[in-house]
Short mmCIF file of C-alpha atoms in Angstrom, two decimals:
data_model
loop_
_atom_site.label_atom_id
_atom_site.label_comp_id
_atom_site.label_asym_id
_atom_site.label_seq_id
_atom_site.Cartn_x
_atom_site.Cartn_y
_atom_site.Cartn_z
CA MET I 631 -33.43 31.84 -20.35
CA ASP I 632 -36.92 30.59 -19.36
CA PHE I 633 -38.03 27.36 -19.00
CA PRO I 634 -41.17 25.56 -17.17
CA PHE I 635 -40.67 25.30 -13.20
CA LYS I 636 -37.54 27.43 -13.53
CA ALA I 637 -38.08 28.91 -9.93
CA GLN I 638 -38.65 25.64 -8.29
CA ILE I 639 -35.75 23.66 -9.79
CA GLN I 640 -33.27 26.91 -8.83
CA SER I 641 -34.56 26.60 -5.42
CA LEU I 642 -33.99 22.86 -5.23
CA ALA I 643 -30.67 23.14 -6.63
CA GLU I 644 -29.66 25.93 -4.12
CA GLY I 645 -31.29 23.84 -1.12
CA LYS I 646 -31.24 26.60 1.35
CA ILE I 647 -31.80 25.96 4.77
CA ASP I 648 -31.93 28.36 7.86
CA PHE I 649 -29.33 29.27 10.35
CA GLU I 650 -30.44 26.97 13.02
CA GLY I 651 -30.44 24.14 10.31
CA GLN I 652 -26.82 25.20 9.34
CA LYS I 653 -25.77 24.83 12.88
CA LYS I 654 -26.97 21.53 13.39
CA VAL I 655 -25.70 20.61 10.07
CA GLU I 656 -21.92 21.74 10.83
CA LYS I 657 -22.03 20.18 14.41
CA SER I 658 -23.20 16.84 13.32
CA MET I 659 -20.56 16.94 10.25
CA HIS I 660 -17.60 17.47 12.92
CA TYR I 661 -19.00 15.07 15.48
CA VAL I 662 -20.06 12.25 13.06
CA LEU I 663 -16.97 12.38 10.78
CA SER I 664 -14.63 12.16 13.65
CA GLY I 665 -16.77 9.46 15.65
CA VAL I 666 -16.93 7.26 12.14
CA THR I 667 -13.14 7.68 11.93
CA ALA I 668 -12.30 6.52 15.32
CA LEU I 669 -15.17 3.81 15.09
CA ALA I 670 -13.86 2.56 11.84
CA PHE I 671 -10.23 2.38 13.04
CA VAL I 672 -10.96 0.74 16.22
CA VAL I 673 -13.21 -2.02 14.65
CA GLY I 674 -10.85 -2.59 11.84
CA PHE I 675 -8.01 -3.14 14.18
CA ALA I 676 -9.71 -5.27 16.67
CA ARG I 677 -10.80 -7.74 13.82
CA GLN I 678 -7.70 -7.26 11.81
CA SER I 679 -9.59 -6.38 8.78
CA LEU I 680 -8.84 -3.38 6.59
CA GLN I 681 -11.98 -4.26 4.54
CA ASP I 682 -14.25 -3.64 7.68
CA THR I 683 -12.50 -0.33 8.39
CA PHE I 684 -13.34 0.96 4.88
CA LEU I 685 -16.76 -0.37 4.85
CA ILE I 686 -17.86 1.34 8.26
CA PHE I 687 -16.51 4.27 7.00
CA GLY I 688 -17.66 4.38 3.62
CA SER I 689 -21.47 3.36 4.60
CA LEU I 690 -21.57 5.76 7.58
CA THR I 691 -20.22 8.76 5.69
CA THR I 692 -22.94 8.10 2.74
CA LEU I 693 -25.53 7.87 5.38
CA LEU I 694 -24.34 11.39 6.80
CA PHE I 695 -24.33 12.86 3.17
CA LEU I 696 -27.97 11.83 2.69
CA VAL I 697 -28.97 13.33 6.04
CA MET I 698 -26.87 16.76 5.70
CA VAL I 699 -26.86 17.72 2.08
CA PRO I 700 -30.46 17.72 0.76
CA PRO I 701 -32.85 20.43 2.43
CA TRP I 702 -34.69 18.68 4.55
CA PRO I 703 -37.84 20.06 6.42
CA PHE I 704 -36.38 19.22 9.76
CA LEU I 705 -33.59 21.66 8.74
CA ASN I 706 -35.79 24.34 8.01
CA GLN I 707 -38.01 24.68 10.77
CA HIS I 708 -36.63 28.29 12.30
CA PRO I 709 -37.11 30.56 9.02
CA VAL I 710 -35.76 34.04 9.50
CA THR I 711 -38.56 36.69 10.02
CA TRP I 712 -37.50 39.33 7.85
CA LEU I 713 -38.60 43.06 8.83
CA PRO I 714 -41.26 44.73 6.24
CA VAL I 715 -39.80 46.63 3.36
CA LYS I 716 -39.52 50.45 4.20
CA PRO I 717 -41.20 52.92 1.43
CA SER I 718 -38.46 54.25 -0.56
CA GLU I 719 -39.20 58.30 0.18
CA ASP I 720 -38.23 58.01 3.76
CA SER I 721 -34.58 56.73 2.99
CA LYS I 722 -33.98 59.51 0.48
CA LYS I 723 -35.01 61.96 3.36
CA ASP I 724 -31.97 60.30 5.55
CA LEU I 725 -29.64 61.00 3.06
CA MET Z 156 -23.61 25.91 4.62
CA HIS Z 157 -26.61 27.69 3.24
CA SER Z 158 -26.49 25.92 -0.29
CA VAL Z 159 -26.31 22.29 -1.30
CA TYR Z 160 -22.93 23.19 -2.84
CA GLN Z 161 -21.29 24.52 0.25
CA ARG Z 162 -22.60 21.52 2.25
CA VAL Z 163 -20.90 19.15 -0.19
CA ASN Z 164 -17.96 21.18 -0.27
CA ASN Z 165 -17.57 21.32 3.26
CA LEU Z 166 -18.24 17.96 4.03
CA SER Z 167 -15.92 16.48 1.37
CA ALA Z 168 -13.03 18.69 2.81
CA PHE Z 169 -13.56 17.45 6.24
CA LEU Z 170 -13.98 13.91 4.88
CA THR Z 171 -10.52 14.24 3.17
CA SER Z 172 -8.86 15.17 6.45
CA CYS Z 173 -10.41 12.42 8.30
CA LEU Z 174 -9.41 10.00 5.58
CA PHE Z 175 -5.70 11.39 5.98
CA VAL Z 176 -5.90 10.60 9.77
CA LEU Z 177 -7.08 7.31 9.41
CA SER Z 178 -4.53 6.52 6.81
CA GLY Z 179 -1.81 7.67 9.40
CA LEU Z 180 -3.15 5.78 12.14
CA ILE Z 181 -3.34 2.44 10.20
CA ALA Z 182 0.27 2.89 8.39
CA ALA Z 183 1.44 3.44 12.25
CA THR Z 184 0.05 0.20 13.41
CA THR Z 185 2.34 -1.56 11.15
CA PHE Z 186 5.43 -0.66 13.29
CA LEU Z 187 3.41 -2.34 16.47
CA LEU Z 188 2.28 -5.26 14.61
CA GLN Z 189 5.27 -6.23 12.42
CA PRO Z 190 7.84 -8.63 13.94
CA SER Z 191 11.60 -8.43 13.36
CA SER Z 192 13.63 -10.16 11.00
CA ALA Z 193 15.08 -12.36 13.67
CA THR Z 194 11.62 -13.28 14.93
CA VAL Z 195 10.86 -14.24 11.20
CA SER Z 196 13.92 -16.05 10.37
CA ASN Z 197 13.44 -18.55 13.40
CA GLY Z 198 13.17 -21.87 11.85
CA SER Z 199 14.08 -21.09 8.38
CA VAL Z 200 16.63 -23.36 6.75
CA ILE Z 201 18.13 -22.68 3.30
CA SER Z 202 20.58 -24.96 1.56
CA ALA Z 203 22.03 -25.14 -1.90
CA GLU Z 204 24.25 -27.86 -4.06
CA HIS Z 205 26.12 -26.38 -7.05
CA LEU Z 206 25.92 -28.53 -10.01
CA ALA Z 207 28.07 -28.30 -13.20
CA VAL Z 208 28.80 -24.94 -14.92
CA ALA Z 209 27.41 -24.11 -18.25
CA THR Z 210 28.29 -21.48 -20.76
CA LYS Z 211 25.59 -19.80 -22.23
CA ARG Z 212 24.84 -17.11 -24.86
CA LEU Z 213 23.06 -14.45 -22.89
CA GLY Z 214 22.00 -10.61 -23.22
CA TRP Z 215 21.10 -8.53 -26.14
CA ASN Z 216 24.49 -9.10 -27.82
CA ARG Z 217 24.70 -12.70 -27.09
CA ARG Z 218 28.00 -12.85 -25.11
CA ASN Z 219 29.27 -16.04 -23.69
CA TYR Z 220 28.55 -16.12 -19.85
CA GLU Z 221 29.33 -18.98 -17.39
CA VAL Z 222 25.93 -20.01 -15.86
CA GLN Z 223 26.20 -21.87 -12.41
CA ASN Z 224 23.42 -24.51 -12.43
CA LEU Z 225 22.33 -25.49 -8.84
CA ASN Z 226 19.56 -27.03 -6.52
CA PHE Z 227 18.31 -25.35 -3.56
CA ASN Z 228 15.91 -26.14 -0.80
CA VAL Z 229 14.02 -23.45 1.32
CA THR Z 230 12.03 -23.84 4.44
CA ALA Z 231 10.56 -20.68 5.99
CA ASP Z 232 7.52 -19.60 8.00
CA LEU Z 233 6.78 -15.94 7.09
CA SER Z 234 3.21 -15.95 8.22
CA PRO Z 235 3.88 -13.76 11.30
CA LEU Z 236 4.47 -10.73 8.85
CA PHE Z 237 0.76 -10.97 7.75
CA ASN Z 238 -1.44 -8.20 9.55
CA TRP Z 239 -4.21 -6.33 8.67
CA ASN Z 240 -2.13 -3.83 6.63
CA THR Z 241 -0.09 -6.52 4.70
CA LYS Z 242 -1.14 -6.61 1.02
CA GLN Z 243 1.62 -8.97 -0.18
CA LEU Z 244 5.18 -10.24 0.51
CA PHE Z 245 8.00 -10.19 -2.18
CA VAL Z 246 10.15 -13.09 -1.33
CA TYR Z 247 13.52 -13.65 -3.12
CA ILE Z 248 16.57 -15.62 -2.63
CA THR Z 249 20.18 -14.30 -3.33
CA ALA Z 250 23.59 -16.03 -3.99
CA ASP Z 251 26.11 -13.70 -2.10
CA TYR Z 252 29.96 -14.34 -2.69
CA GLU Z 253 33.10 -12.25 -3.01
CA HIS Z 254 35.84 -11.77 -5.59
CA THR Z 255 39.42 -13.06 -4.73
CA GLN Z 256 40.63 -9.90 -6.36
CA LYS Z 257 39.52 -6.28 -5.38
CA GLY Z 258 37.37 -7.81 -2.55
CA ILE Z 259 34.28 -7.45 -4.79
CA ASP Z 260 30.83 -8.19 -3.03
CA ASN Z 261 28.41 -9.95 -5.49
CA ARG Z 262 24.64 -10.52 -4.84
CA VAL Z 263 22.48 -12.16 -7.39
CA VAL Z 264 18.85 -12.83 -7.05
CA ILE Z 265 18.32 -16.35 -8.56
CA TRP Z 266 14.55 -16.80 -7.26
CA ASP Z 267 11.58 -14.73 -6.30
CA LYS Z 268 7.98 -15.21 -5.47
CA ILE Z 269 4.78 -12.90 -4.82
CA VAL Z 270 3.06 -14.37 -1.29
CA ARG Z 271 -0.51 -12.81 -1.13
CA ASP Z 272 -1.91 -14.73 2.10
CA ARG Z 273 -0.83 -16.16 5.20
CA GLU Z 274 -1.06 -19.75 4.05
CA SER Z 275 1.10 -19.24 1.04
CA ALA Z 276 3.58 -17.60 3.34
CA LYS Z 277 4.87 -21.19 4.85
CA ILE Z 278 7.46 -22.08 2.17
CA ASN Z 279 8.55 -25.67 1.98
CA LEU Z 280 10.28 -26.18 -1.24
CA THR Z 281 13.04 -28.69 -2.08
CA LYS Z 282 15.32 -29.22 -5.20
CA ILE Z 283 14.27 -26.34 -6.81
CA LYS Z 284 16.15 -24.77 -9.95
CA PRO Z 285 16.99 -21.26 -9.99
CA LYS Z 286 14.29 -18.98 -11.85
CA TYR Z 287 17.00 -16.33 -13.13
CA PRO Z 288 20.47 -17.51 -14.28
CA LEU Z 289 23.10 -17.48 -11.66
CA ARG Z 290 25.64 -15.41 -13.66
CA ASP Z 291 28.56 -13.25 -12.90
CA TYR Z 292 29.08 -9.60 -14.01
CA SER Z 293 32.59 -10.62 -15.31
CA LYS Z 294 31.25 -13.29 -17.25
CA SER Z 295 33.09 -15.96 -15.30
CA PHE Z 296 33.35 -17.61 -12.05
CA LYS Z 297 37.15 -17.83 -11.86
CA TYR Z 298 37.60 -15.74 -9.14
CA ALA Z 299 34.47 -16.23 -7.07
CA LEU Z 300 34.72 -17.50 -3.77
CA PRO Z 301 32.46 -19.89 -2.05
CA ALA Z 302 28.76 -18.54 -1.90
CA SER Z 303 26.01 -18.44 0.81
CA TYR Z 304 22.48 -18.35 -0.10
CA SER Z 305 19.77 -16.24 1.73
CA LEU Z 306 16.14 -15.59 1.68
CA HIS Z 307 15.04 -12.02 1.76
CA TYR Z 308 11.45 -10.40 1.88
CA ASP Z 309 9.95 -7.21 1.32
CA VAL Z 310 6.68 -6.36 3.09
CA MET Z 311 4.07 -4.29 0.98
CA PRO Z 312 1.51 -2.69 3.14
CA TRP Z 313 -1.94 -1.58 1.91
CA ILE Z 314 -0.96 1.99 3.70
CA GLY Z 315 2.43 2.88 4.58
CA VAL Z 316 6.12 2.32 4.04
CA LEU Z 317 7.75 -0.54 2.35
CA THR Z 318 9.87 -2.76 4.88
CA SER Z 319 12.27 -5.20 4.08
CA GLY Z 320 14.26 -8.04 5.79
CA MET Z 321 16.16 -11.30 5.63
CA ALA Z 322 14.79 -14.40 6.86
CA GLY Z 323 17.66 -16.72 7.16
CA THR Z 324 20.94 -17.62 5.34
CA SER Z 325 22.52 -21.11 4.26
CA VAL Z 326 25.05 -22.35 6.91
CA ASP Z 327 28.08 -23.47 5.06
CA PRO Z 328 29.22 -21.69 1.98
CA VAL Z 329 28.97 -23.54 -1.18
CA SER Z 330 32.21 -23.53 -3.58
CA PHE Z 331 31.81 -23.02 -7.33
CA PRO Z 332 33.27 -25.84 -9.49
CA THR Z 333 35.89 -25.01 -12.17
CA SER Z 334 34.41 -25.17 -15.36
CA LYS Z 335 36.11 -25.98 -18.90
CA LEU Z 336 36.68 -22.58 -19.55
CA ASN Z 337 38.83 -22.05 -16.38
CA GLN Z 338 40.63 -25.37 -16.97
CA ALA Z 339 41.58 -24.46 -20.48
CA THR Z 340 43.10 -20.90 -19.47
CA MET Z 341 45.05 -22.63 -16.49
#
């Protein structure tokens, strides 16, 4: 099945980021979500309003989604340097 | 985390765990914030006055039931029960009495109300008629001992366990008048 811009759409849908980017994303996910939970609870309890708690939680989580999920350029700044392809005759000799 | 799908999956999973912890914390605060029944019943006054007994046809098979008509007054302040985790209160008044034979305990709900905010929790009603008919399971009040009236409440939280309590009882028991039905058999 071939359609115009197939390669571009596929790479966009995959949204690959390099390993440094993945580390950043994983760390930020853990810290931000734990922090947001704590903040939402504390602010809501202080102001005695459950609405505050879930507003903070929802809005900051949506923000995190927007920062974390799409393959932004700042997450792709350390691309992996792959080695050049070896010619196939050498590998047959090793076997 | 190499693809969009992976990141969305990981984020949603951790988000669910965080929401679970948050809900647990919110439910736990109810134990700290909710006052006991004794505190809430401070200053509650309930009194009732029995009027004539009537005979009505009630139920799907239209049997004859003795219905006790009455007027009751309630004064209670249930606003301490409202905290950030309270969704609404279910408040109801029961008539409690025993039977002379077999020592049977009866409790009949005669009135209820849903209270949704702190202002409505200050109940101050006089000469109210019951919402539901005060009738006995045995269809007659012949063997009924004098009744006391009490105010109960159920606290429904946004997240957590449903709790109940009692917010006051009437002081002197009110006796049931003998009806024409009783006088005929005696």
